[in-house]
Amino acid sequence: MSRQKIHAQVIRIGNPPFCLKSYRQCRGCFGWRNMIRAARSKAAWQDRPIKCLLTGLTLKIGGIPEDTDLITGGNTDAIQLKSRGFHKPGTIEETIDLLVKYQRDACLIAGGTDILPRHQGDGNRLTAGHLIDISGLGLDYIQNTDAGIHIGAATRINDLISSPVFSSEPYGVLAEAARVHSTHTIRNRATIGGNLCNASPCADLALPLLALDAYLVILGPNGKHLIDLESFFQGPNCTILEPDQMMQEILIPFTNHLALSGFLKLGRHQTKIDTAIVNVATRLSFKENDCIDARIVIGSAGPMVFRAKKAEALIKTGILDDDAINLAAGTAMQEASPLDDIRASAAYRKEMVAELVKESLKIIMKRSLS
Amino acid sequence: MKTIRININGEWKKLKVNPQDRLIDTLRGQLGLTGTKEGCGEGECGACTINLNGKAVLACLILSVQTDESRILTIEGLQKGLELHPLQTAFLNESAVQCGFCTPGMIMAAHAFIRENPEPDMQMVKECLANNLCRCTGYEKPVKAVLAAACSMRETNHD
C-alpha cells in the first residue's frame, strides 16, 4: 500500500515546535503534527498555508516528498531571538511605519493574552524582535453609525458584553459568544482584534462575526481597504494580512431585518476556561414570517472557522421544521473536516457539529414561533 | 531598558524594566512583592491575579512596559496598617485557605469583582472565581468568603 505523497513549500523557516519537544499541547486548536497529518489526508487542508504559532514556520502544502524532514528541520536562530525592542506608537501612521521597517520581525501586541503564553516554558519568552503596542492608538471603541457598528480592533472583549449595542437582537449573538469566551479576568485584557488576527480555528468571536457578515478595515502602507471576514482567514493561525498591514476595526453592516441567532459552545469539562471542542453560531433573518437568510457558522471543525453553506441553503429555501433542521444538521456535519486532538476525536466532533447545529436551530425555531 | 512610572499600592514609582519582562517578574523580582504568586505562567491558573486600573488581570500575561502610567494593586496593598481588608478577614473567618498559594489571586479577583458588583449572588461569585484554580480543591469556602466579604463591605461602606 502506498501513501499519498505530500509536497510542501516552505514559506518561512521556523523551528521544531516546543510542543513536540516537551510534549506540551499546541495552543492552536490542533497541534503541528496534526496539521501535517491533516494535510496528508484532507484536500481541504492542502490549499491553505499552515503556520505554527510557536515557531513561525509557515508551509504551503503541494510540493515536496512526505519524508522530507519538515518538522525537525529549520534554522534555530529564530527561536533564540529575544525581544529587542518595545514600541508604543501614538498614531496609526507611526505604527504602519514601524511595521514597514521591521516587517516579519514585528509583532503587534494589545492585550497580550495570546502572545505571552505562546512563549512560556522554554526560557524564550518572545520570538518577535520588535513588539508594537497598539493600545495607545485609541482603537477601543464601539460606534453606531448609518453604515453599521464599528468596533475598534483593540476593544476588550468584556466591553462587548457591557455594550448596550449587543445586548439584544439583531446583533446580540456577539455578546452571547463573548460571554463564554474564556474567563472574566482574561476578557479584561483580551481584544476582539487579537481573537480574529490569531485566526484560531476555534476563535469564539469569529463565529458570530461571520454570522453577522462582518467586514474588516485593514490599514497598510498603501492606505485603507475593506475586506470581508470570510476571505480574511486563510488557514489555521494564518490570515490574509501582510506583515506591514494591521486591522483597524470591524464593521458589522446595518440591518433592520428581524433576526434570531444563537451561539453554542461545547467544552471538554464545560468549565469557563475551556477552548471549544465544537462551537456553532446560527443566525436567521426574517421578513414578516419568511426566513430570508440563514447563517450557520462552525468552529473547531476544520482548518478555520467556516460557514456551512449547503446547510444554510437548505434552511433558507425550506420551511423551518424538525425535518429541515435534521437535514441541515446532517449536511453541516458533512461539510465539517475536523481533526483528532487532545480535546476530542474527529468522529466525536462531527457528531457534535450535527448536535449543536440541530440544538441551536431548534432554539431559534421555538423563539420564532413565540 | 525602558523607564516606566507606575502607582503600586498607592505609591508612584519609577522603574527600569526590560521590554520582555512580564509584570509578575517586575512585581516579585524588582519590587519584592512576593504576595502575588506565579502558578502556570500561561494564564490558566489565576494565581497571579492583580488589579490593574481597578480591573482584575493576570500579571503573567502583561508586559511591564505596557503598564506605564497605570495603577496597580496587589495583595500587599489591601491591608491598611494592622487592619485587614474585609476580604482577608472573611477568608480567615471562613477558613477559605488551605495551602494558600491560590489565595492572593482569588482575593484580588474578588476585590475587583465586588467593586463592580456590590451585591453578588453565589452564581456570580462562582463566575468571578472561574479563572482561579485551587489544587487543594477548596472552592466552596472561598465562594462563601467572598459572599460574606461583600456583605460586610456593604454594611461598613468599605471601598
Coordinates of C-alpha atoms in Angstrom, one line a residue:
Chain A
M1 CA 0.0 0.0 0.0
S2 CA 1.5 3.3 -0.9
R3 CA 0.7 6.5 0.9
Q4 CA -0.2 9.6 -1.0
K5 CA 2.8 11.8 -1.2
I6 CA 2.5 15.3 0.0
H7 CA 4.6 18.2 -1.2
A8 CA 5.2 21.2 0.9
Q9 CA 6.8 24.5 0.1
V10 CA 8.5 26.4 2.9
I11 CA 7.3 29.9 3.0
R12 CA 9.1 30.9 6.2
I13 CA 11.7 28.9 8.1
G14 CA 10.9 28.0 11.7
N15 CA 12.0 25.6 14.4
P16 CA 10.9 22.3 15.8
P17 CA 7.9 23.4 18.0
F18 CA 8.3 23.3 21.8
C19 CA 5.0 21.4 21.9
L20 CA 6.6 18.5 20.2
K21 CA 9.9 18.7 22.1
S22 CA 8.4 18.8 25.5
Y23 CA 5.0 17.2 24.9
R24 CA 3.2 20.3 25.7
Q25 CA 0.0 20.9 23.8
C26 CA 0.0 23.4 21.0
R27 CA -2.1 26.4 21.9
G28 CA -3.7 26.5 18.5
C29 CA -6.5 24.1 18.0
F30 CA -4.9 21.1 16.5
G31 CA -1.2 21.0 17.0
W32 CA 1.5 21.0 14.4
R33 CA 1.8 17.2 14.0
N34 CA -1.9 17.0 13.4
M35 CA -1.7 19.8 10.8
I36 CA 0.9 17.8 8.8
R37 CA -1.2 14.7 9.2
A38 CA -4.3 16.6 8.1
A39 CA -2.6 18.0 5.1
R40 CA -1.7 14.4 4.1
S41 CA -5.2 13.2 4.3
K42 CA -7.6 16.0 3.6
A43 CA -7.8 18.1 0.5
A44 CA -9.3 21.0 2.4
W45 CA -6.1 21.5 4.3
Q46 CA -3.8 21.3 1.4
D47 CA -4.6 24.5 -0.4
R48 CA -4.0 26.7 2.6
P49 CA -0.7 27.9 4.1
I50 CA -0.3 26.3 7.5
K51 CA 1.5 28.3 10.2
C52 CA 2.9 27.1 13.5
L53 CA 2.3 29.7 16.2
L54 CA 5.2 28.7 18.3
T55 CA 7.9 28.8 15.7
G56 CA 6.6 30.9 12.8
L57 CA 7.2 28.0 10.4
T58 CA 4.8 28.5 7.5
L59 CA 4.1 25.9 4.9
K60 CA 2.2 25.8 1.8
I61 CA 1.3 22.2 1.0
G62 CA 1.6 21.0 -2.5
G63 CA 5.2 20.0 -3.5
I64 CA 8.0 18.0 -1.7
P65 CA 8.0 14.3 -0.8
E66 CA 6.5 13.3 2.5
D67 CA 9.7 12.0 4.0
T68 CA 11.3 15.5 3.8
D69 CA 12.2 16.4 7.4
L70 CA 10.0 19.4 7.7
I71 CA 9.1 19.1 11.4
T72 CA 12.6 18.8 12.7
G73 CA 14.4 20.9 10.1
G74 CA 14.7 24.6 10.0
N75 CA 17.1 27.1 11.5
T76 CA 17.4 27.7 15.2
D77 CA 18.2 31.4 15.0
A78 CA 14.5 32.3 15.0
I79 CA 13.9 30.7 18.3
Q80 CA 16.9 32.2 20.1
L81 CA 15.7 35.7 19.1
K82 CA 14.6 37.7 22.1
S83 CA 12.6 40.8 22.0
R84 CA 14.9 43.7 21.0
G85 CA 12.5 46.5 21.1
F86 CA 9.2 47.6 22.5
H87 CA 7.5 50.4 20.7
K88 CA 4.4 52.3 21.7
P89 CA 3.4 54.4 18.7
G90 CA 0.9 57.3 19.3
T91 CA -0.6 57.3 15.8
I92 CA -1.6 54.8 13.2
E93 CA 0.9 56.3 10.7
E94 CA 3.8 55.6 13.1
T95 CA 2.5 52.1 13.6
I96 CA 2.5 51.4 9.9
D97 CA 6.0 52.9 9.5
L98 CA 7.2 50.5 12.2
L99 CA 5.6 47.6 10.5
V100 CA 7.1 48.6 7.2
K101 CA 10.5 48.9 8.8
Y102 CA 10.6 45.6 10.8
Q103 CA 8.3 43.5 8.5
R104 CA 8.2 39.9 9.8
D105 CA 10.3 40.8 12.8
A106 CA 7.5 42.9 14.1
C107 CA 4.6 41.7 16.2
L108 CA 1.6 43.8 17.2
I109 CA 0.5 43.4 20.8
A110 CA -2.6 44.7 22.5
G111 CA -4.0 42.5 25.3
G112 CA -1.1 40.1 25.1
T113 CA -3.2 37.1 26.3
D114 CA -2.3 35.1 23.2
I115 CA 1.2 36.3 22.6
L116 CA 2.6 35.8 26.0
P117 CA 1.5 32.2 26.8
R118 CA 2.9 31.1 23.5
H119 CA 6.4 31.8 24.7
Q120 CA 6.3 30.3 28.2
G121 CA 8.1 27.3 29.5
D122 CA 11.1 27.4 27.2
G123 CA 13.1 30.3 28.5
N124 CA 12.4 32.2 25.3
R125 CA 9.5 34.4 26.1
L126 CA 9.2 36.4 22.9
T127 CA 10.3 35.4 19.5
A128 CA 9.3 38.6 17.9
G129 CA 12.2 41.1 17.6
H130 CA 10.0 44.2 17.9
L131 CA 6.8 44.4 19.8
I132 CA 4.5 47.2 18.8
D133 CA 1.9 48.1 21.4
I134 CA -1.2 49.4 19.8
S135 CA -3.1 50.2 23.0
G136 CA -2.3 53.9 22.6
L137 CA -3.9 54.3 19.2
G138 CA -7.4 54.8 20.5
L139 CA -8.7 51.7 18.8
D140 CA -11.0 50.7 21.6
Y141 CA -14.4 51.9 20.7
I142 CA -17.9 50.7 19.7
Q143 CA -19.7 53.2 17.4
N144 CA -23.1 53.0 15.9
T145 CA -23.4 54.8 12.5
D146 CA -25.6 54.6 9.4
A147 CA -23.2 52.1 7.9
G148 CA -23.4 49.8 10.9
I149 CA -21.5 49.1 14.0
H150 CA -17.8 49.9 14.1
I151 CA -15.7 48.0 16.7
G152 CA -12.1 49.1 17.2
A153 CA -9.6 46.3 16.9
A154 CA -8.3 46.8 20.4
T155 CA -11.7 46.7 22.1
R156 CA -11.6 44.5 25.1
I157 CA -13.9 41.5 25.0
N158 CA -15.6 42.5 28.2
D159 CA -16.6 45.8 26.7
L160 CA -18.6 44.0 24.1
I161 CA -20.6 42.3 26.8
S162 CA -21.3 45.5 28.7
S163 CA -22.2 47.5 25.5
P164 CA -25.9 48.1 25.0
V165 CA -25.5 47.6 21.2
F166 CA -25.0 43.9 21.7
S167 CA -27.5 43.4 24.5
S168 CA -30.2 42.2 22.1
E169 CA -31.0 41.2 18.5
P170 CA -30.1 41.8 15.8
Y171 CA -26.5 42.0 17.0
G172 CA -26.8 40.1 20.3
V173 CA -25.1 37.0 19.1
L174 CA -21.7 38.7 19.5
A175 CA -22.2 39.3 23.2
E176 CA -23.5 35.8 23.6
A177 CA -20.3 34.4 22.3
A178 CA -18.2 36.9 24.2
R179 CA -19.7 35.8 27.5
V180 CA -18.5 32.2 27.0
H181 CA -15.1 33.3 25.7
S182 CA -12.5 32.3 28.4
T183 CA -12.9 34.0 31.8
H184 CA -13.8 37.4 33.1
T185 CA -10.2 38.0 34.1
I186 CA -8.8 37.2 30.6
R187 CA -11.5 39.1 28.9
N188 CA -10.4 42.2 30.8
R189 CA -7.3 42.2 28.6
A190 CA -8.1 40.1 25.5
T191 CA -9.2 42.1 22.5
I192 CA -11.6 41.3 19.6
G193 CA -8.9 42.1 17.0
G194 CA -6.5 39.7 18.7
N195 CA -9.0 37.0 18.7
L196 CA -9.5 37.4 14.9
C197 CA -5.9 38.0 13.9
N198 CA -4.8 34.9 15.8
A199 CA -7.1 33.1 13.3
S200 CA -7.5 30.1 15.6
P201 CA -10.0 27.6 14.1
C202 CA -11.8 27.7 17.4
A203 CA -11.9 31.5 17.9
D204 CA -15.2 32.2 19.6
L205 CA -15.7 35.7 18.3
A206 CA -15.1 34.8 14.7
L207 CA -18.3 32.8 14.5
P208 CA -20.8 35.5 15.4
L209 CA -19.0 38.0 13.3
L210 CA -19.2 35.7 10.3
A211 CA -22.9 35.2 11.1
L212 CA -23.3 38.9 11.1
D213 CA -21.4 39.3 7.7
A214 CA -18.8 41.5 9.2
Y215 CA -16.1 43.4 7.3
L216 CA -12.7 44.4 8.4
V217 CA -10.9 47.7 7.8
I218 CA -7.3 46.9 7.0
L219 CA -4.6 49.5 7.1
G220 CA -1.3 49.3 5.3
P221 CA 1.4 51.5 3.6
N222 CA -1.0 51.7 0.6
G223 CA -3.8 53.0 2.6
K224 CA -7.1 51.6 3.9
H225 CA -9.2 48.8 2.4
L226 CA -12.2 46.8 3.4
I227 CA -12.3 43.0 3.2
D228 CA -15.0 40.6 4.3
L229 CA -14.2 38.4 7.2
E230 CA -14.6 35.2 5.3
S231 CA -11.7 35.9 3.0
F232 CA -9.6 37.2 5.9
F233 CA -9.0 33.7 7.3
Q234 CA -6.5 31.7 5.1
G235 CA -5.8 28.7 7.3
P236 CA -5.1 27.7 10.9
N237 CA -3.4 30.7 12.5
C238 CA -3.0 32.3 9.1
T239 CA -4.7 35.4 7.8
I240 CA -4.6 37.5 4.6
L241 CA -2.7 40.3 6.5
E242 CA 0.7 41.1 5.1
P243 CA 3.5 41.8 7.6
D244 CA 3.1 45.5 7.1
Q245 CA -0.7 45.6 7.5
M246 CA -2.9 45.8 10.5
M247 CA -6.6 45.6 11.4
Q248 CA -8.2 48.9 12.4
E249 CA -11.7 48.0 13.0
I250 CA -14.5 45.5 12.5
L251 CA -17.6 46.7 10.7
I252 CA -20.9 45.0 11.2
P253 CA -23.2 46.1 8.4
F254 CA -26.5 47.8 9.5
T255 CA -29.5 45.5 9.3
N256 CA -33.1 46.2 10.1
H257 CA -34.5 42.8 9.5
L258 CA -35.8 40.8 12.3
A259 CA -33.1 38.3 13.2
L260 CA -32.8 35.4 15.6
S261 CA -29.5 34.0 16.5
G262 CA -27.7 31.7 18.9
F263 CA -24.2 30.6 19.9
L264 CA -23.4 27.2 21.4
K265 CA -20.0 26.1 22.6
L266 CA -19.1 22.6 23.7
G267 CA -16.2 22.4 26.1
R268 CA -14.4 19.4 27.5
H269 CA -15.4 19.9 31.1
Q270 CA -17.9 22.6 30.5
T271 CA -15.8 25.0 32.5
K272 CA -15.3 28.6 31.7
I273 CA -11.7 28.4 30.6
D274 CA -12.1 25.6 28.1
T275 CA -11.3 26.0 24.4
A276 CA -14.2 24.8 22.4
I277 CA -14.4 21.2 21.1
V278 CA -17.0 22.5 18.7
N279 CA -18.7 25.9 18.6
V280 CA -21.6 26.9 16.4
A281 CA -23.2 30.2 15.7
T282 CA -26.5 30.4 13.8
R283 CA -28.5 33.4 12.7
L284 CA -31.7 33.5 10.7
S285 CA -33.2 36.7 9.2
F286 CA -36.9 37.0 8.7
K287 CA -39.1 39.3 6.6
E288 CA -42.6 39.0 8.0
N289 CA -42.8 35.3 8.7
D290 CA -40.4 34.1 6.0
C291 CA -36.8 33.2 6.6
I292 CA -34.9 35.2 4.0
D293 CA -31.4 34.4 5.0
A294 CA -29.5 31.9 7.1
R295 CA -26.1 31.7 8.5
I296 CA -24.6 28.5 10.1
V297 CA -21.1 29.1 11.2
I298 CA -19.0 26.3 12.6
G299 CA -15.7 26.5 14.6
S300 CA -13.1 23.9 15.7
A301 CA -14.1 21.5 12.9
G302 CA -11.9 22.5 10.0
P303 CA -8.7 24.4 9.2
M304 CA -10.6 27.6 10.1
V305 CA -13.9 28.9 11.1
F306 CA -16.3 28.4 8.2
R307 CA -19.8 28.8 7.0
A308 CA -21.7 25.6 6.3
K309 CA -23.2 27.0 3.1
K310 CA -25.0 23.9 1.9
A311 CA -26.8 23.6 5.2
E312 CA -27.6 27.4 5.1
A313 CA -29.2 27.0 1.6
L314 CA -31.4 24.2 2.9
I315 CA -32.7 26.3 5.8
K316 CA -33.2 29.4 3.6
T317 CA -35.3 27.7 1.0
G318 CA -37.5 25.5 3.1
I319 CA -40.0 25.7 5.9
L320 CA -38.3 25.7 9.3
D321 CA -39.4 22.5 10.9
D322 CA -37.9 19.4 12.6
D323 CA -37.2 17.7 9.3
A324 CA -35.5 20.7 7.7
I325 CA -33.4 21.1 10.9
N326 CA -32.3 17.4 10.9
L327 CA -31.4 17.6 7.2
A328 CA -29.4 20.8 7.7
A329 CA -27.6 19.4 10.8
G330 CA -26.7 16.3 8.7
T331 CA -25.4 18.5 5.9
A332 CA -23.4 20.7 8.2
M333 CA -21.8 17.5 9.6
Q334 CA -20.8 16.5 6.0
E335 CA -19.2 20.0 5.5
A336 CA -17.0 19.7 8.6
S337 CA -13.5 18.4 8.3
P338 CA -12.3 18.2 11.9
L339 CA -9.2 16.5 13.4
D340 CA -8.3 14.3 16.3
D341 CA -6.6 16.2 19.1
I342 CA -6.2 16.3 22.8
R343 CA -9.7 17.7 23.3
A344 CA -11.8 15.3 21.2
S345 CA -11.7 12.9 18.3
A346 CA -12.6 13.9 14.8
A347 CA -15.5 11.4 14.8
Y348 CA -16.9 12.9 18.0
R349 CA -16.5 16.4 16.7
K350 CA -18.5 15.6 13.6
E351 CA -21.3 14.2 15.7
M352 CA -21.3 17.2 17.9
V353 CA -21.4 19.6 14.9
A354 CA -24.7 18.0 13.9
E355 CA -26.0 18.1 17.5
L356 CA -25.1 21.7 18.1
V357 CA -26.5 22.9 14.8
K358 CA -29.7 21.0 15.5
E359 CA -30.0 22.4 19.0
S360 CA -29.3 26.0 18.1
L361 CA -31.7 25.9 15.1
K362 CA -34.4 24.4 17.4
I363 CA -33.9 27.2 19.9
I364 CA -34.4 29.7 17.1
M365 CA -37.4 27.8 15.8
K366 CA -39.0 27.9 19.2
R367 CA -38.4 31.6 19.6
S368 CA -39.7 32.3 16.1
L369 CA -43.0 30.6 16.9
S370 CA -43.5 32.6 20.1
Chain B
M1 CA 15.7 49.1 29.1
K2 CA 12.6 51.2 29.4
T3 CA 11.6 53.5 32.2
I4 CA 8.0 53.3 33.4
R5 CA 6.1 55.1 36.1
I6 CA 3.5 53.0 37.9
N7 CA 1.4 53.5 41.0
I8 CA 2.0 50.4 43.0
N9 CA -0.3 50.0 46.0
G10 CA -0.8 53.8 46.3
E11 CA 2.7 54.9 45.7
W12 CA 4.1 56.2 42.4
K13 CA 7.4 54.6 41.4
K14 CA 9.8 54.9 38.5
L15 CA 11.3 51.7 37.4
K16 CA 13.6 50.5 34.7
V17 CA 12.4 47.3 33.0
N18 CA 13.4 45.1 30.2
P19 CA 10.9 45.1 27.3
Q20 CA 10.3 41.3 27.7
D21 CA 9.7 41.4 31.5
R22 CA 6.3 40.4 32.5
L23 CA 4.5 42.3 35.2
I24 CA 4.8 39.3 37.5
D25 CA 8.6 39.3 37.1
T26 CA 8.7 43.0 38.0
L27 CA 6.4 42.7 41.0
R28 CA 8.1 39.7 42.5
G29 CA 11.7 40.3 41.4
Q30 CA 12.3 44.0 41.2
L31 CA 9.7 45.2 43.8
G32 CA 9.9 42.2 46.2
L33 CA 6.1 42.0 46.3
T34 CA 6.1 38.2 46.6
G35 CA 2.5 38.0 47.7
T36 CA 1.5 37.6 44.1
K37 CA 2.2 34.1 43.1
E38 CA 3.2 32.6 39.7
G39 CA 1.5 29.3 39.0
C40 CA 1.3 28.2 35.4
G41 CA 2.7 31.4 33.8
E42 CA 0.3 31.0 30.9
G43 CA -3.0 32.4 32.1
E44 CA -4.7 29.2 33.1
C45 CA -4.5 29.2 36.9
G46 CA -5.1 32.8 38.1
A47 CA -2.6 32.7 40.9
C48 CA -1.1 35.9 39.7
T49 CA -4.3 37.9 39.5
I50 CA -3.8 41.5 40.5
N51 CA -5.8 44.7 39.9
L52 CA -4.7 47.0 37.1
N53 CA -6.6 50.3 37.0
G54 CA -9.3 48.6 39.1
K55 CA -9.8 45.6 36.9
A56 CA -8.7 42.0 37.7
V57 CA -6.0 40.9 35.3
L58 CA -3.3 38.3 35.1
A59 CA 0.2 39.6 35.9
C60 CA 1.8 36.8 33.9
L61 CA 0.1 37.9 30.7
I62 CA 1.1 41.6 30.8
L63 CA 4.4 43.1 29.9
S64 CA 5.7 45.6 32.5
V65 CA 6.3 48.2 29.8
Q66 CA 2.6 48.1 28.9
T67 CA 1.6 49.2 32.4
D68 CA 3.3 52.6 32.2
E69 CA 1.2 55.3 34.0
S70 CA -1.2 52.8 35.5
R71 CA -2.4 51.9 39.0
I72 CA -1.6 48.5 40.2
L73 CA -3.0 46.9 43.4
T74 CA -1.6 43.7 44.7
I75 CA -2.5 41.6 47.8
E76 CA 0.1 43.7 49.8
G77 CA -1.9 46.8 49.2
L78 CA -5.2 45.6 50.7
Q79 CA -4.2 45.8 54.3
K80 CA -4.3 49.2 56.0
G81 CA -1.7 49.2 58.7
L82 CA -2.7 46.4 61.1
E83 CA -6.2 46.4 59.8
L84 CA -7.0 43.6 57.4
H85 CA -9.3 44.1 54.4
P86 CA -12.8 42.7 54.8
L87 CA -11.9 40.1 52.1
Q88 CA -8.9 39.0 54.0
T89 CA -10.9 38.8 57.3
A90 CA -13.6 36.8 55.5
F91 CA -11.2 34.3 54.0
L92 CA -9.7 33.8 57.6
N93 CA -13.2 33.5 59.2
E94 CA -14.4 31.0 56.6
S95 CA -11.2 29.0 56.7
A96 CA -11.1 29.5 53.0
V97 CA -7.3 28.9 52.9
Q98 CA -5.7 25.5 52.6
C99 CA -2.1 25.7 51.3
G100 CA -2.7 29.4 50.4
F101 CA -1.0 29.5 47.1
C102 CA -4.1 30.4 45.1
T103 CA -5.5 32.7 47.8
P104 CA -3.9 36.1 46.8
G105 CA -5.2 35.6 43.3
M106 CA -8.7 34.7 44.5
I107 CA -8.8 37.7 46.8
M108 CA -7.7 40.1 44.1
A109 CA -10.1 38.7 41.6
A110 CA -12.9 39.1 44.2
H111 CA -11.7 42.6 45.1
A112 CA -12.2 44.0 41.6
F113 CA -15.4 42.0 41.2
I114 CA -17.1 43.3 44.4
R115 CA -16.4 46.9 43.4
E116 CA -18.3 46.3 40.2
N117 CA -21.0 44.1 41.8
P118 CA -21.5 45.1 45.4
E119 CA -24.5 42.7 45.8
P120 CA -23.4 39.5 44.1
D121 CA -25.2 36.1 44.3
M122 CA -23.5 32.8 44.5
Q123 CA -23.5 32.1 40.8
M124 CA -21.9 35.5 40.1
V125 CA -19.1 34.7 42.6
K126 CA -18.5 31.3 41.1
E127 CA -18.1 33.0 37.7
C128 CA -15.8 35.6 39.2
L129 CA -13.5 32.8 40.6
A130 CA -13.7 30.7 37.5
N131 CA -10.2 31.8 36.5
N132 CA -8.7 30.8 39.8
L133 CA -7.7 27.2 40.2
C134 CA -7.2 25.7 43.7
R135 CA -5.3 22.4 43.7
C136 CA -6.4 21.7 47.2
T137 CA -9.8 21.8 45.6
G138 CA -11.3 24.1 48.3
Y139 CA -13.8 26.0 46.2
E140 CA -16.8 26.1 48.4
K141 CA -15.3 28.1 51.2
P142 CA -13.7 30.9 49.1
V143 CA -17.1 31.4 47.5
K144 CA -18.7 31.7 50.9
A145 CA -15.9 34.0 52.0
V146 CA -16.4 36.4 49.0
L147 CA -20.2 36.5 49.7
A148 CA -19.5 37.3 53.4
A149 CA -17.0 39.9 52.5
A150 CA -19.4 41.6 50.0
C151 CA -22.0 41.6 52.8
S152 CA -19.7 43.2 55.4
M153 CA -18.3 45.7 52.9
R154 CA -21.9 46.9 52.1
E155 CA -22.6 47.2 55.8
T156 CA -19.4 49.2 56.6
N157 CA -19.3 51.1 53.3
H158 CA -15.8 49.8 52.8
D159 CA -14.3 50.7 49.4

